[in-house]
Amino acid sequence: MRERLRVAMVGNGFMGAAHSQGWRVAPRFFDLPAEPVMELLVGRDPDRVAASAEKWGWRDSSADWRSVIERDDIDVIDIVTPGDSHAEIAIAALEAGKHVLCEKPLANSPAEAEAMTLAARAAAERGVRSMVGFTYRRLPATAFARHLIADGRIGDIRHVRASYLQDWLVDAESPMTWRLEKDRAGSGALGDIGAHAVDLAEYLTGLQLASVSGVLETFVRERPIAGSSSGSIAGGGSGEATGVGTVTVDDAAFFHGRFDSGALGSFEATRMATGRKNALRVEVSGSAGAIAFDLEHLNRIEFYDGSAPGTEQGFTSIIVTEPEHPWVSAWWPAGHLLGYEHGFAHQARDFVEAVAAGEDPRPSFEDGLHVQRVLEAVERSSGSDGAWVGVARGSD
Amino acid sequence: MRERLRVAMVGNGFMGAAHSQGWRVAPRFFDLPAEPVMELLVGRDPDRVAASAEKWGWRDSSADWRSVIERDDIDVIDIVTPGDSHAEIAIAALEAGKHVLCEKPLANSPAEAEAMTLAARAAAERGVRSMVGFTYRRLPATAFARHLIADGRIGDIRHVRASYLQDWLVDAESPMTWRLEKDRAGSGALGDIGAHAVDLAEYLTGLQLASVSGVLETFVRERPIAGSSSGSIAGGGSGEATGVGTVTVDDAAFFHGRFDSGALGSFEATRMATGRKNALRVEVSGSAGAIAFDLEHLNRIEFYDGSAPGTEQGFTSIIVTEPEHPWVSAWWPAGHLLGYEHGFAHQARDFVEAVAAGEDPRPSFEDGLHVQRVLEAVERSSGSDGAWVGVARGSD
Amino acid sequence: MRERLRVAMVGNGFMGAAHSQGWRVAPRFFDLPAEPVMELLVGRDPDRVAASAEKWGWRDSSADWRSVIERDDIDVIDIVTPGDSHAEIAIAALEAGKHVLCEKPLANSPAEAEAMTLAARAAAERGVRSMVGFTYRRLPATAFARHLIADGRIGDIRHVRASYLQDWLVDAESPMTWRLEKDRAGSGALGDIGAHAVDLAEYLTGLQLASVSGVLETFVRERPIAGSSSGSIAGGGSGEATGVGTVTVDDAAFFHGRFDSGALGSFEATRMATGRKNALRVEVSGSAGAIAFDLEHLNRIEFYDGSAPGTEQGFTSIIVTEPEHPWVSAWWPAGHLLGYEHGFAHQARDFVEAVAAGEDPRPSFEDGLHVQRVLEAVERSSGSDGAWVGVARGSD
Amino acid sequence: MRERLRVAMVGNGFMGAAHSQGWRVAPRFFDLPAEPVMELLVGRDPDRVAASAEKWGWRDSSADWRSVIERDDIDVIDIVTPGDSHAEIAIAALEAGKHVLCEKPLANSPAEAEAMTLAARAAAERGVRSMVGFTYRRLPATAFARHLIADGRIGDIRHVRASYLQDWLVDAESPMTWRLEKDRAGSGALGDIGAHAVDLAEYLTGLQLASVSGVLETFVRERPIAGSSSGSIAGGGSGEATGVGTVTVDDAAFFHGRFDSGALGSFEATRMATGRKNALRVEVSGSAGAIAFDLEHLNRIEFYDGSAPGTEQGFTSIIVTEPEHPWVSAWWPAGHLLGYEHGFAHQARDFVEAVAAGEDPRPSFEDGLHVQRVLEAVERSSGSDGAWVGVARGSD
């Protein structure tokens, strides 16, 4: 009989719904070497977490993540809480011998992320696996784009343009949320969506940022505090305002980066890009071609093949839904589009595969730490008049 | 405790996977008045259906649909077999008091569809519900487009351009499949995808086709017969050719239609549209605006509002992922795209809602019969030198 | 010294401005074997034509086309009047030994077009050249698309989708114009823009339509008569309504066509496509690829190369502004877009080249006659319940 | 009789062809208050300039710009030489009482640009006009976008993303040209195309950059020297390489800018954006909407109106070819696209209008100086580790 991987997931917000769907769906489409079992949902409020567990299909629920980590009948801890609790939970889980899948950003500070990485390394030596959840690596379009670039199809990379554009803060009356508090969220657009732009740019190119120069900006510095909370991305309330709160994170982050290869990158993360709902865009320009991706058209990539005859060159809009494209054969016939949440099913599948194979999955905590260090370097550059700041490496 | 609706699904091909996903996912995102239970999967080959049942998460399997229909512990029969068996199964199920969800096309002939419609009417009087599975009605984009049109936002409709373009038969060496045999499939592109174009055009506009004039064409009349079957949309084999088969259905169907209002429609269904993977497109032109939809961009509609100032008119590309758009609030934040299969979750949800409310869901068998009659009229027109042929109505 | 070609242009409406620009600009960018001289502008109203001549840069003007044709100092007659006078002027000019460039449609009836073709053939034997002005053949994008197709890059052609969508009649209060009177215009959308769709489809594919089946429709049958005329495409008035006129031409024409090769075509010409300003679109689907063009993006073609690896196939958006693309080297660096009127400069250039080389230019009057016969066949089919009507050939 | 404005144009490269077309065409479509006369073309090589003059339609030519400036029969000096000669010619012309139209960038250094601005101010007091040629302000799309923004349609501006992407240096074997030599060209992508991005961003928003932080990069530092020169944008040779030259300008410039209002800008100018031929793109995000423009689709703007109902918001693709759009009524009916060179006709028209009206046209030399100062500040920031550098103002 097939091995079972019993999962407990900590956290029950928007990401909880997405991860639940990943665990639920992955075994129905992929032939997995082990069967993930949605054992326990963990949250702070017992009633709310019990309701979520029933709705999302978890067998049971708990309000005490520490006791869950001690349980013998749990193999995997999936962490989808806000960033300020990632380090504590993840380190405890790894030390208890549980495999850990942790949502991005890995932590709210490089110090926490470093501690997590050390714990992950120690755990790996005992066969315990860890992974950070940059799910945009798990789209057929991005994985196929990486494959083309790794194959040399666009030659040497000269520059990269990466932006993550959202607009949910455009309205100055949109209320306060934990995502706008530095204590809870670590940073604003920078860490929430800029982290995705950095990770995706690095994933696609296989390069790493070595230094950055940038600027953070908060356009709306005070926002109303709302009475009751809603399920929107903001996680803010929708009731009547009960006061005014101070926004302590950035609305937008603009930065340049120098990759280790010498290539240049231009990055923009903003929640003020009016009309752009979820536009994570990366364009990589090389000596022999180019590739562009836009999350608002997530089943496509645009590929410019510089080796084509001069009169026939142009960006080819490839619909990445052929059976030969990554993960696609498990789904529908060509041309039948996948959605946002499929990345979570692919993530669950790849995590299970790695655990079953006894391999360390990617992106690793080390990858997550690196992104965290990039974000910190951007903050320092912004506070240093735009000076170029090196991204910390290894154990320095 | 909440009522349960125990479902048995007959058929285990590509549509079986899609319907399974619908039943599985709907209760995890929507608050349903009854809980659908994936009780039984029914197929011809006992081993294969047992394997599918396990993979897709059905509790049990059976190779005998007739006995299943007799069981007391089944409330719903979901039919996803090829069209030639729809009538027999559906009529038996309805007579046995089971609610029926039947994939499109409703049947392979108007005669069968008429019998099914009579059975559905009789069943409805006994509180037994039936629905036909035109899932493209269940996308937020199409449902919202219908809403705008019904609200008069594009005025009086003058004409409609509807096409469903695929390209999986472009290769003349692509092998035979049951979808290319008139006995099994009823027709080719006409019934398989033209049916969607007709239904969607009518759904969006609220109009019905009264007469048609058209032409069917088979560009490749002989194809190799392959040894073993694959899971592609073609359902054809991928092994070495074992002979040559005759294609007895259309590769493409082009027709014009006159709606009951006097509006004109232009329709094209083809499996020979090189490079078009799954492009179901409808554009409706009215006296006050226009709306365009393309399944290859299924989260969007293009809306032209003729009441805007002259210098500001243009097609607005609306990303239909706001919480206020149909079904969307159950899913992800704005800008997070849905995929092909979400239509099946919405279908499951709407079916359950209607059954629980004791209402007849749409599209009804009568709607399916009407589409069937349109298709038959096209075939007759094609065989009559393009003469306009009236679409049969009511019990005529 | 270089030969001069002295041009007299008959007609001074919208097309007069476009042709003037063609004659003016062509010698400034192309090295022509003969120099076109804008000698005479001819119109009905002496004052108006004199004013137009001065504005557009013609040396002199005249109100008597018959006397112009007799003049020894005129080499070319360029006809841009409404279709009802084409035959008379063109035949007289050819008989007087003048080379003739005649706007499309060639005439308002096949009978007239046949007489013109006979005159053109007789003139050709005396070294006198004639051409009909389907300028959309003269865009780099369309000419390059034809080149790819002729090279076999899309294989055997299965079907063609061609539409010409405009919306200037959507408003039911838009006034009467000569373009809505059958006596003056011959037909409506069919002849005005459907002619372009037919010619372009045939030019791109190298095929000819052998038979058609179609329907014409007039959605708004009465329109106000305005007091004074304007310079809009409609040529209608903008003053207060002075009565009601009857529209005697089609607002829209939908038809199918069978090419001589067996390929199928779907055609739509309409002035009721709300929001579509000037969308002449052709998509050609072949056994090895496909090509799509849209006049609203006139510097581009979309090319699907079926010989690319399966995972890399997609429509390539080629910006047709490289120096190696047709006509482009005379203009600007790559990426600098051409506009609508460049087709008229290319037409002037090609006409001059052919005359200087003693060759018969294309599209010939015979090509224009063929299009006329297609249009007539569509009208007859529409009047015969959609029956397929053969397109007359040769001298039959 | 109408006043005449006798023009002498200095320079006969690619820009000479574009300006010639502007002077030639403007009076044929617009009713101008004075008639521009293409009197004299001035270049260094007498034979070559005589040939250009004949081809482009100038009445005469000269190889001595100094003597031309002294002539009484010249009213306007149009300067289209490389930037290193702008100051000398423009100042001499203004002092001689000639109106001056000078191509961008105004000069190769702020010092030169300041001298020119002083000369322009002095000349203006004597009724002598001057203008710098940022022609991308003269497209209907950009002018209309500015109008919408000035009308408050997108509210308070938060940020701007501007990029000018070309790819003609991607090939490392593409030869040296004067555009790659700092002495001749002043800078590389920064001054050539970055200047357009800065000017267009400021023109659209009505804001001015107050400080910048950026980085310049030369990816390919040595290139072959070719034997003979061609007419490409590079102005480089196409013959066999005769040695290796050192590139002394930037291939790409990335910078951030702070506008006087506090808004942020992200700028990128590059000749290494593989596959992007001429993509000048600006997107302006405001508190109430957004506007995006792309020169590769120069007849369109994308307008996001935040005041639309929530479910109907989206980017509206406005085809800016309605008669009510700027300059359009002079041209063709709606939907007939304009090209790159129309900007030069509009520029000629606006220059003539201002001169005839005795008004100072925009963009003024002061506007050109400001752009020059922005470029210099970027260079200084790049040389100062990315530090923010204030843009010089007024006479400081």
Short mmCIF file of C-alpha atoms in Angstrom, two decimals, chain A residues 8 31 35 60 64 88 110 118 201 213 234 246 250 271 275 291 318 322 335 341 379 391 395:
data_model
loop_
_atom_site.label_atom_id
_atom_site.label_comp_id
_atom_site.label_asym_id
_atom_site.label_seq_id
_atom_site.Cartn_x
_atom_site.Cartn_y
_atom_site.Cartn_z
CA ALA A 8 -1.33 19.64 9.32
CA ASP A 31 0.14 9.67 -9.77
CA GLU A 35 -0.85 10.01 -0.62
CA ASP A 60 -9.97 17.66 12.23
CA ASP A 64 -2.72 24.76 19.42
CA GLU A 88 8.94 29.98 15.37
CA PRO A 110 16.90 38.03 7.35
CA LEU A 118 20.11 26.67 9.73
CA ALA A 201 13.30 36.70 -12.13
CA SER A 213 19.73 50.26 -5.53
CA ALA A 234 -6.32 43.18 2.16
CA THR A 246 -0.66 54.83 10.28
CA ASP A 250 5.74 50.81 1.57
CA ARG A 271 -0.14 48.27 -4.89
CA GLY A 275 -6.15 49.06 -13.15
CA ILE A 291 10.99 35.83 -23.13
CA ILE A 318 2.83 30.22 -26.93
CA GLU A 322 0.36 21.14 -24.67
CA GLY A 335 -6.04 24.92 -25.16
CA GLU A 341 -4.66 27.74 -8.00
CA GLU A 379 15.33 48.76 2.27
CA VAL A 391 23.13 41.29 -1.00
CA SER A 395 26.76 32.71 6.42
#
